[in-house]
N, CA, C and O atoms as a DFTB+ gen file, in Angstrom:
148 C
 N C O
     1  1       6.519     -44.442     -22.178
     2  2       5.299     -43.793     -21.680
     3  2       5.624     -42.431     -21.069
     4  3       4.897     -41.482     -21.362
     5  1       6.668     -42.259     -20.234
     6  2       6.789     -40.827     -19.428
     7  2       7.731     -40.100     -20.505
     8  3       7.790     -38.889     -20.290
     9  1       8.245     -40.394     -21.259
    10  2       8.617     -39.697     -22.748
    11  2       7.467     -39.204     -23.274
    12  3       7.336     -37.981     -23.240
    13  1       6.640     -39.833     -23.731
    14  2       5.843     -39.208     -24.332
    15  2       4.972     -38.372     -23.781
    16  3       4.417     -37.523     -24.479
    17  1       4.699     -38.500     -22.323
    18  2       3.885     -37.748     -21.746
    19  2       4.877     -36.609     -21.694
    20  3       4.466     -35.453     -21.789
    21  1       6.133     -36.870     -21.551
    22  2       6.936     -34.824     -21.350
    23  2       6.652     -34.536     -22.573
    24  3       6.362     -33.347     -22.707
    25  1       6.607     -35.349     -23.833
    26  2       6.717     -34.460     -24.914
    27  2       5.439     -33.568     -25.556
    28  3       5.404     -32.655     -26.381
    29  1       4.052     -34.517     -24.511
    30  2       2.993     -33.590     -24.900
    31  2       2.840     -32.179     -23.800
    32  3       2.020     -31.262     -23.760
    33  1       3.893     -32.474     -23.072
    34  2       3.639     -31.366     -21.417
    35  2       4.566     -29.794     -22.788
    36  3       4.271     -28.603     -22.890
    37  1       5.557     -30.554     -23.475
    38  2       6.445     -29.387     -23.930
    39  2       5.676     -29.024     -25.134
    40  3       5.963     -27.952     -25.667
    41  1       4.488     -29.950     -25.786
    42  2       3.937     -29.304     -27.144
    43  2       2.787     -28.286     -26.155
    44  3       2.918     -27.116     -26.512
    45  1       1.872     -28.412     -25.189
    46  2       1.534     -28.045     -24.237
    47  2       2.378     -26.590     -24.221
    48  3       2.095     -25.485     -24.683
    49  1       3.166     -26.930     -23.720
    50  2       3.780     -25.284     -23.672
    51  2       4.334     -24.490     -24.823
    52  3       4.154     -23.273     -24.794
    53  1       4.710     -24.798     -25.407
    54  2       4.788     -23.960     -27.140
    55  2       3.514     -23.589     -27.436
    56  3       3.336     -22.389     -27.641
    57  1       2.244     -24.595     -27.533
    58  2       1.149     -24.151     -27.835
    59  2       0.784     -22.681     -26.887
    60  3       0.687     -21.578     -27.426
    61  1       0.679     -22.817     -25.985
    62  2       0.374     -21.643     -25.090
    63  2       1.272     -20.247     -25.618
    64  3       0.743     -19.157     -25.837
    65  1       2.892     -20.566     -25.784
    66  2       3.121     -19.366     -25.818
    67  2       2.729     -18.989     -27.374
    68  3       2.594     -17.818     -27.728
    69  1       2.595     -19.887     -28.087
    70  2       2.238     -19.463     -29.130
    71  2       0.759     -18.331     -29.105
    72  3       0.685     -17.275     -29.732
    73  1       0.150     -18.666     -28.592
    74  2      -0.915     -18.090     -28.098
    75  2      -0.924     -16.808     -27.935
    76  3      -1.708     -15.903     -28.222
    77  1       0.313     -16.901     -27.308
    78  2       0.388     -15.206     -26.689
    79  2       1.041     -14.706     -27.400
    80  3       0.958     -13.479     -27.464
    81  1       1.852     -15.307     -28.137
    82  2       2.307     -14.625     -29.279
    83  2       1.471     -13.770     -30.124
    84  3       1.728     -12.634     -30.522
    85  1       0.084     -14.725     -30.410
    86  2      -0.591     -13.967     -31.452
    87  2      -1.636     -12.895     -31.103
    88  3      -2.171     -12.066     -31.839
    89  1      -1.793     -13.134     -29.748
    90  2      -2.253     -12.008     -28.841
    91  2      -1.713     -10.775     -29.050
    92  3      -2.375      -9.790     -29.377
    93  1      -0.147     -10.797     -28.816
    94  2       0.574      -9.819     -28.920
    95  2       0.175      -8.946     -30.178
    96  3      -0.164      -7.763     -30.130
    97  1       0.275      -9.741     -31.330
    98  2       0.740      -9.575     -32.232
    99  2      -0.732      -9.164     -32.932
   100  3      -0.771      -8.358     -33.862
   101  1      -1.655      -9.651     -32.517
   102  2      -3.227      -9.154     -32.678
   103  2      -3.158      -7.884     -32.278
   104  3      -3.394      -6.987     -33.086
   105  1      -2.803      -7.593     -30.891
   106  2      -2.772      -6.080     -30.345
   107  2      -2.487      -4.982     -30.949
   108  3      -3.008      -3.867     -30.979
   109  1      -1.229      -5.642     -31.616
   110  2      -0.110      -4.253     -32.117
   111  2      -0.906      -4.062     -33.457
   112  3      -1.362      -3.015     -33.916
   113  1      -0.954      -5.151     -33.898
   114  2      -2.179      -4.618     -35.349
   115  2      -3.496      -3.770     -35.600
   116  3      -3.927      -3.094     -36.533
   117  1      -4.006      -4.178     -34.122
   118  2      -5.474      -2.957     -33.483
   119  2      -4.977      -1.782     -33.585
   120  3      -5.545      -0.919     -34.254
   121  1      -3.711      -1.535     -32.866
   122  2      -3.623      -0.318     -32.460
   123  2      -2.967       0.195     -33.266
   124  3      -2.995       1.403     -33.031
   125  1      -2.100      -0.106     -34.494
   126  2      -1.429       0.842     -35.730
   127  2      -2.726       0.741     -36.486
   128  3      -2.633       1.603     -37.359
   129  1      -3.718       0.223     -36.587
   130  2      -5.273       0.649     -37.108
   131  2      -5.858       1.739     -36.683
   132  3      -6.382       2.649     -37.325
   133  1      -5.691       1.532     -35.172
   134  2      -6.464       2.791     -34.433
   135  2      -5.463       4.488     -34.254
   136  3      -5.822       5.615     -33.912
   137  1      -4.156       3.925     -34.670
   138  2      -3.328       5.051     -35.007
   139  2      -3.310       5.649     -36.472
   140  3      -2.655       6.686     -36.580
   141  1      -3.741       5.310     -37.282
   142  2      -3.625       5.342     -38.526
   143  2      -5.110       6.215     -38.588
   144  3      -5.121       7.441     -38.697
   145  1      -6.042       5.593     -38.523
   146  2      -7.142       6.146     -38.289
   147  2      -7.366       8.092     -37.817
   148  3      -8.488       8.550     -37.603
């Protein structure tokens, strides 16, 4: 039981940074649009 609960606390956190990953990665794509432009 407390296995599995860390292992959803650590998918939990990959998910998130994943997140911001694509945030990032959303950003930089706006703005070589808005540079290009």
């Amino acid at each position: 039981m407390l296995v599995r609960k860390q292992g959803k606390h650590k998918f939990m956190l990959w998910k998130q940074r994943f997140v911001l990953l694509l945030q990032i990665i959303r950003g930089i794509f706006l703005m070589c649009l808005c540079l290009r432009q």
